[in-house]
mmCIF file with all atom_site columns, C-alpha atoms in Angstrom:
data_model
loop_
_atom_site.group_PDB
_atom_site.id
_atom_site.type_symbol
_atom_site.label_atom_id
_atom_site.label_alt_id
_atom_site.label_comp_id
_atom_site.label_asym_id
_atom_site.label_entity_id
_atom_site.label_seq_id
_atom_site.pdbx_PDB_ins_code
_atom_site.Cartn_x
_atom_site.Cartn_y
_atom_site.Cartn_z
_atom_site.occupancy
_atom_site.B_iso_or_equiv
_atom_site.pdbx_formal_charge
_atom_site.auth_seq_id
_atom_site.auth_comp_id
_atom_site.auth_asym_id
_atom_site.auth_atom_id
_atom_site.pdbx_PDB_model_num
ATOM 1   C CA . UNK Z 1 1   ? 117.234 17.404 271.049 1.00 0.00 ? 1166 UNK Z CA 1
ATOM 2   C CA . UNK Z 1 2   ? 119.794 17.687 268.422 1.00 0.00 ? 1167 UNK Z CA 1
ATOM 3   C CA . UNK Z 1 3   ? 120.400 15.361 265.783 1.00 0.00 ? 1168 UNK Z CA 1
ATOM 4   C CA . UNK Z 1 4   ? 122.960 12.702 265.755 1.00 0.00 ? 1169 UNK Z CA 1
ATOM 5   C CA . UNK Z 1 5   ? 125.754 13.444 263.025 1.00 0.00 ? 1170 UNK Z CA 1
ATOM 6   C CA . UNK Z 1 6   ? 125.560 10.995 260.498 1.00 0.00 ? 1171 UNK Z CA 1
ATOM 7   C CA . UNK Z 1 7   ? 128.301 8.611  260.304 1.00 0.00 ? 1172 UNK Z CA 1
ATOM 8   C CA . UNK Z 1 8   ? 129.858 6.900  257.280 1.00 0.00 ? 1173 UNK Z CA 1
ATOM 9   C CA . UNK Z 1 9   ? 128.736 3.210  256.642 1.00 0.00 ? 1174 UNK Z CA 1
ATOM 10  C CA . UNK Z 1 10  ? 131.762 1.880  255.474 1.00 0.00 ? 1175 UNK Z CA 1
ATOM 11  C CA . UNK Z 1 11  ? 134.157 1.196  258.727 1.00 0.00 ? 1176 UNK Z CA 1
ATOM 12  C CA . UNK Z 1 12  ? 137.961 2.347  257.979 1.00 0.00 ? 1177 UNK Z CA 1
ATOM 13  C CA . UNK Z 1 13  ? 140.112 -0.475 257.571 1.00 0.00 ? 1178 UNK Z CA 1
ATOM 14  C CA . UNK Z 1 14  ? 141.971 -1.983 259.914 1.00 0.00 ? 1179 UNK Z CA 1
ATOM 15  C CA . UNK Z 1 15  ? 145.653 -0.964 260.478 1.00 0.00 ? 1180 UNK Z CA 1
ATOM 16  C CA . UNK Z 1 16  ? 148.179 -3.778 260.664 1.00 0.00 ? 1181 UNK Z CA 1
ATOM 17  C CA . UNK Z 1 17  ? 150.742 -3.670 263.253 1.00 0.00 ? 1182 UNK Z CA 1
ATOM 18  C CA . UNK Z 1 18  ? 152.876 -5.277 260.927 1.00 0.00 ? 1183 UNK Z CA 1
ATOM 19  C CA . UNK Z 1 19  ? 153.074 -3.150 258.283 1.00 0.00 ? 1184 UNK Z CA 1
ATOM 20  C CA . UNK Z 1 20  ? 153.681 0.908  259.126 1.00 0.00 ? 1185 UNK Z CA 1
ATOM 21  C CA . UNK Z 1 21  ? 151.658 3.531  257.572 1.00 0.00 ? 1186 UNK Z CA 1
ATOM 22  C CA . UNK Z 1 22  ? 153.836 5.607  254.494 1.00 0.00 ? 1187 UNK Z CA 1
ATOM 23  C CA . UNK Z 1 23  ? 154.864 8.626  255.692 1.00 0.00 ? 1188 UNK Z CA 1
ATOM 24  C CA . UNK Z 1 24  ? 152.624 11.118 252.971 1.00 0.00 ? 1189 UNK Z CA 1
ATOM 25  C CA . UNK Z 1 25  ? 154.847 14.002 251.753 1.00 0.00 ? 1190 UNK Z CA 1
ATOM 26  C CA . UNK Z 1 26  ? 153.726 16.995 249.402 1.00 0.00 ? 1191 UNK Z CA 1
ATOM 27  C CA . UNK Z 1 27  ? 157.014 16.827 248.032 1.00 0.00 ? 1192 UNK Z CA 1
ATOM 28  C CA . UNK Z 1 28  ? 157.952 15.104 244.812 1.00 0.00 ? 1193 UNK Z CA 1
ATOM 29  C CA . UNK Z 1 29  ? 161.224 13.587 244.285 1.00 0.00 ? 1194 UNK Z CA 1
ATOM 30  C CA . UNK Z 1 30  ? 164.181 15.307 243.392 1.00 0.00 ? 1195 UNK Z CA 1
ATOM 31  C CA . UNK Z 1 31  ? 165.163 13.769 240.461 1.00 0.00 ? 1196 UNK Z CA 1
ATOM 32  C CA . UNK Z 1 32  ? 161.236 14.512 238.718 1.00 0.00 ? 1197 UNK Z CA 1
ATOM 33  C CA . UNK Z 1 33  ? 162.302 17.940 239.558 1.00 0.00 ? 1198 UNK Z CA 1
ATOM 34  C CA . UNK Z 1 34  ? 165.397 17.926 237.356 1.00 0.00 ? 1199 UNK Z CA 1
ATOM 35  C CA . UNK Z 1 35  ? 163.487 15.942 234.674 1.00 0.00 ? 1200 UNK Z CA 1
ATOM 36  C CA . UNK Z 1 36  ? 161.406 18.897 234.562 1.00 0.00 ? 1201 UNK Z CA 1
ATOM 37  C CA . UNK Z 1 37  ? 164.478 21.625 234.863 1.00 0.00 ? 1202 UNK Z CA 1
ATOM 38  C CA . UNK Z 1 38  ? 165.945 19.895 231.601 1.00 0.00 ? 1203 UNK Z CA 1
ATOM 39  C CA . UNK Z 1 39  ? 162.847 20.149 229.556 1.00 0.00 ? 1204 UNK Z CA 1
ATOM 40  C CA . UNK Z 1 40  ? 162.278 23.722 230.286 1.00 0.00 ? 1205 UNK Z CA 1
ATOM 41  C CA . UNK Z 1 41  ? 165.322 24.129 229.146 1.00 0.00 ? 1206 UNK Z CA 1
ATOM 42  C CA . UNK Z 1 42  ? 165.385 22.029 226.011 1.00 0.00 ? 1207 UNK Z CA 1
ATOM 43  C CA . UNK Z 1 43  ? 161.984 23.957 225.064 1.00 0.00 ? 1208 UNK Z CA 1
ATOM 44  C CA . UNK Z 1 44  ? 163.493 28.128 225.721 1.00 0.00 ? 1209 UNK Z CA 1
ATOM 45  C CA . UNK Z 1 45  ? 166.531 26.549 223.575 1.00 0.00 ? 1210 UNK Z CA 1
ATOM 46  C CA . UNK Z 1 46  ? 164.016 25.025 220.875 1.00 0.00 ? 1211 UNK Z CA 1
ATOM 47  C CA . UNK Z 1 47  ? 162.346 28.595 220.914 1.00 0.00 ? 1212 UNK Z CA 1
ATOM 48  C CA . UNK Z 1 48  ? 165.685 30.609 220.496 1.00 0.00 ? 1213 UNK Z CA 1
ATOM 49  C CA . UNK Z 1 49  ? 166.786 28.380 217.773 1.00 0.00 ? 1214 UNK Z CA 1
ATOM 50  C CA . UNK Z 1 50  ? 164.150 28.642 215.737 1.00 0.00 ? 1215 UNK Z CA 1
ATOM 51  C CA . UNK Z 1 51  ? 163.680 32.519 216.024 1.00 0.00 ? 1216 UNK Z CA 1
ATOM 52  C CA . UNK Z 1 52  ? 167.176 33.025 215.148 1.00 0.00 ? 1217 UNK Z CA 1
ATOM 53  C CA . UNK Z 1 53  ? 166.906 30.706 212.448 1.00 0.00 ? 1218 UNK Z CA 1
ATOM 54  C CA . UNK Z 1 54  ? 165.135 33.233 209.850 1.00 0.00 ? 1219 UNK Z CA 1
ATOM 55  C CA . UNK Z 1 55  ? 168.557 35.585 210.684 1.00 0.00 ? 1220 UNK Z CA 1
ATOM 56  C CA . UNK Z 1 56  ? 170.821 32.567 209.816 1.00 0.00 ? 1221 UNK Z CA 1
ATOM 57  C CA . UNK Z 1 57  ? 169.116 31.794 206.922 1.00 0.00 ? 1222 UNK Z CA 1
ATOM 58  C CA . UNK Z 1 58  ? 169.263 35.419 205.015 1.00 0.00 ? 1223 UNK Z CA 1
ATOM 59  C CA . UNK Z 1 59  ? 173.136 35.919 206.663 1.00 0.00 ? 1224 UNK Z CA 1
ATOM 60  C CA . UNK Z 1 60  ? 173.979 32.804 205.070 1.00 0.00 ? 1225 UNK Z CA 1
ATOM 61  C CA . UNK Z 1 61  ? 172.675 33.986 201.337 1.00 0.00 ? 1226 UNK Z CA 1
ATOM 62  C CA . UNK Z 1 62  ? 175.631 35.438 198.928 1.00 0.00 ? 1227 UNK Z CA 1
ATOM 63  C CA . UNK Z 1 63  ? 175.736 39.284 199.692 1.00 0.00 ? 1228 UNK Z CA 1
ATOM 64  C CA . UNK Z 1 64  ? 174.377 39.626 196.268 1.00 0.00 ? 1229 UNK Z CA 1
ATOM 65  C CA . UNK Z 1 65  ? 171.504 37.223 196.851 1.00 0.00 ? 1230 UNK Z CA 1
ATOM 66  C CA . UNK Z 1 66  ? 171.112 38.820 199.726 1.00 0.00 ? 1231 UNK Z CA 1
ATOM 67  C CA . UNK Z 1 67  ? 171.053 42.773 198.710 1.00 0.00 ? 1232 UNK Z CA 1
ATOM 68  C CA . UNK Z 1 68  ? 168.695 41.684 195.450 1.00 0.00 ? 1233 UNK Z CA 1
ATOM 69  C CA . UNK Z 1 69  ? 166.412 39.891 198.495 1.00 0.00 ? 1234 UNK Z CA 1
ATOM 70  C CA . UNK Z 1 70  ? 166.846 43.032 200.322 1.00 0.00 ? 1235 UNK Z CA 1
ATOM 71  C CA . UNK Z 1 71  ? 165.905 45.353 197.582 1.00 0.00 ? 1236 UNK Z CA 1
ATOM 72  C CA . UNK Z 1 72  ? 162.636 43.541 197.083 1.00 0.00 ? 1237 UNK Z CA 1
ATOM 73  C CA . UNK Z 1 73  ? 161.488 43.436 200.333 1.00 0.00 ? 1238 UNK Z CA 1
ATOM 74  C CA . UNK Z 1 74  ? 162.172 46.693 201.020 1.00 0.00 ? 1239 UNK Z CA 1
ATOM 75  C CA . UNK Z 1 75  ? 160.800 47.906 197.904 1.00 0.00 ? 1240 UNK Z CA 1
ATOM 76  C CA . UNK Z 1 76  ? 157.777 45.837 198.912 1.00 0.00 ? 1241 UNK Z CA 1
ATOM 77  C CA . UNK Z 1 77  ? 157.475 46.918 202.629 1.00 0.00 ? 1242 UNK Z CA 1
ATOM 78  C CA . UNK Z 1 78  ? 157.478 50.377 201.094 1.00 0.00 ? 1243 UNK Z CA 1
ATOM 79  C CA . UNK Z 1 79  ? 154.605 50.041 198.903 1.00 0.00 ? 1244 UNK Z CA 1
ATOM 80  C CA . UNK Z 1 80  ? 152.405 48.219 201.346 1.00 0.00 ? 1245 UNK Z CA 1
ATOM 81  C CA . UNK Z 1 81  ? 153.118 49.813 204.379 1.00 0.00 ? 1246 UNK Z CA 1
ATOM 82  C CA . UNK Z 1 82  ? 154.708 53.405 204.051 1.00 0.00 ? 1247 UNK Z CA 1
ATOM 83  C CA . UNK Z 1 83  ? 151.889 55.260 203.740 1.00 0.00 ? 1248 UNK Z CA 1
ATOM 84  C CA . UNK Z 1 84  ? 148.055 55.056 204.586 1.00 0.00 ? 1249 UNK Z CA 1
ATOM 85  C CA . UNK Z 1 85  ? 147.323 51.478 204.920 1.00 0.00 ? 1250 UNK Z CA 1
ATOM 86  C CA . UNK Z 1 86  ? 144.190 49.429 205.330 1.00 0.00 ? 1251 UNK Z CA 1
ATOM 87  C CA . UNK Z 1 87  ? 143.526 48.287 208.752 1.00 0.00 ? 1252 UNK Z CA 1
ATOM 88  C CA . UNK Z 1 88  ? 144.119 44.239 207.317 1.00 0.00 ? 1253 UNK Z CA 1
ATOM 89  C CA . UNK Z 1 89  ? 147.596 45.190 206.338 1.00 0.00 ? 1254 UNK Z CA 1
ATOM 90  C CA . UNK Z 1 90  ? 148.339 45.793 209.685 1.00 0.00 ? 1255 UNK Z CA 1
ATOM 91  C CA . UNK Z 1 91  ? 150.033 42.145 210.629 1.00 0.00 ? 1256 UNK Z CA 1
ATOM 92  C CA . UNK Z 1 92  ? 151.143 41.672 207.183 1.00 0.00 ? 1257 UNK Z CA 1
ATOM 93  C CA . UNK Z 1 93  ? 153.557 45.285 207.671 1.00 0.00 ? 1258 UNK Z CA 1
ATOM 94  C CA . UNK Z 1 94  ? 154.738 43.563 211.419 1.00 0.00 ? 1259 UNK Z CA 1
ATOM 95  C CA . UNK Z 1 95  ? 155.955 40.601 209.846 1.00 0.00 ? 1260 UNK Z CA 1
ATOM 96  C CA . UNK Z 1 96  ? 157.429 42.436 206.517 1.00 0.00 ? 1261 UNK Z CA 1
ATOM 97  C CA . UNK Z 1 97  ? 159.293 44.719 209.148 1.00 0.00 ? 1262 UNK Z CA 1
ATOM 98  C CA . UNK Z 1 98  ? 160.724 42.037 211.254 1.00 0.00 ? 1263 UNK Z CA 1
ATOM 99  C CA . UNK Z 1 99  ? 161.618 40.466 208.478 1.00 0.00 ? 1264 UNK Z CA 1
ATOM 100 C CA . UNK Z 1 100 ? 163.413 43.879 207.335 1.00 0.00 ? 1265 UNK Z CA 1
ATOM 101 C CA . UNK Z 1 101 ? 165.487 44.003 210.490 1.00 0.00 ? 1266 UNK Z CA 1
ATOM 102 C CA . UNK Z 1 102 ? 167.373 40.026 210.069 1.00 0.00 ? 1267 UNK Z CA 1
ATOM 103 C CA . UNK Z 1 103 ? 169.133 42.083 206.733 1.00 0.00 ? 1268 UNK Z CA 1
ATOM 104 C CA . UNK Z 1 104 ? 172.224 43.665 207.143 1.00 0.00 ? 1269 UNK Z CA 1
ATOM 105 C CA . UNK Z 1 105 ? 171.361 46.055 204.330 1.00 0.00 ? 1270 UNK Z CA 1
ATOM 106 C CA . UNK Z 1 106 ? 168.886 47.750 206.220 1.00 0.00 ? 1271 UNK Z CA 1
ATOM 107 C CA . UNK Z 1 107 ? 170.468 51.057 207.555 1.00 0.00 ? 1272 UNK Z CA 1
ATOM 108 C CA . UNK Z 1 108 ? 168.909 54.630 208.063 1.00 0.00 ? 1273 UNK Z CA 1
ATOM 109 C CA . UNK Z 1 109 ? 165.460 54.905 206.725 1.00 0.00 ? 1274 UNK Z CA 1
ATOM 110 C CA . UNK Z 1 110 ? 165.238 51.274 206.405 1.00 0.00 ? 1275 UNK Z CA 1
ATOM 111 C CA . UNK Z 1 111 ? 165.737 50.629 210.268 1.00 0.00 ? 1276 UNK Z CA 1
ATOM 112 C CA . UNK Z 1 112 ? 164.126 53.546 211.190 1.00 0.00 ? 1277 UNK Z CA 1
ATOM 113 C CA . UNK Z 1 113 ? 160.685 52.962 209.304 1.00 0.00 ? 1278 UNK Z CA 1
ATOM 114 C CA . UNK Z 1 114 ? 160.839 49.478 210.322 1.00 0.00 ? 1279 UNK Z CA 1
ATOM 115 C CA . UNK Z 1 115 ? 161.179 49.749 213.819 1.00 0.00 ? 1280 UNK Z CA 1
ATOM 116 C CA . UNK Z 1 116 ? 158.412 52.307 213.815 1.00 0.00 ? 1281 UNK Z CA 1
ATOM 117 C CA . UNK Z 1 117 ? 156.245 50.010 212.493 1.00 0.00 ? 1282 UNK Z CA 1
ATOM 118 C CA . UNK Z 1 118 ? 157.533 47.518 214.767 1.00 0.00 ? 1283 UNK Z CA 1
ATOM 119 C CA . UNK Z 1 119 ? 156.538 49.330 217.597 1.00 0.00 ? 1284 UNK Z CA 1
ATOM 120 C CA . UNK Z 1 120 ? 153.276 51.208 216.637 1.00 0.00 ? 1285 UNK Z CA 1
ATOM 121 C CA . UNK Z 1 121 ? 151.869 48.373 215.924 1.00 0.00 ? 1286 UNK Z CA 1
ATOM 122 C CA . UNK Z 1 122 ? 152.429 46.185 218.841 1.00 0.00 ? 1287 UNK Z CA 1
#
């Protein structure tokens, strides 16, 4: 003889006629939807904004400022990062190239040795 299932103690309550039972959807409501559409967006925006901002900020210098900025960057970058460098170096010569890029200034080998660094290093 098999043995009986074993049943839950507590009964289920009792349904009301008077009150019917809520409908149970998997949906949410649209308007939680849009709440969430709008602060996506306010975030990606947030995000763009502040990795233009570093751009902004060195356009916005005097072109003098700017090229003597320029110079010692790229006289920096050059130092650190043109030739052999040590493997800890490595994130340092990313962010000094990056940085490179945001300048006007930087044309021919500039660009060229910055990118490469950009992208071998990725």
């Amino acid at each position: 003889m098999r043995p009986k299932p074993h049943l839950s103690a507590v009964p289920p309550p009792p349904l009301d006629d008077a009150t019917p039972p809520e409908p149970t959807s998997l949906a949410s409501p649209w308007w939680k939807d849009l709440v969430r559409v709008f602060l996506l967006g306010g975030a990606m925006a947030a995000v763009v904004g502040w990795l233009a901002s570093e751009r902004r900020a060195v356009l916005s210098l005097e072109p003098e400022a700017r090229a003597a900025a320029f110079q010692e960057e790229w006289a920096g970058f050059q130092r650190l990062c043109a030739g052999p460098m040590p493997q800890g170096f490595v994130p340092r010569c990313r962010e000094q190239a990056r940085f490179l890029l945001n300048f006007p200034e930087c044309q021919g080998d500039c660009r060229e040795l910055a990118r490469l660094h950009g992208r071998a290093l990725r």
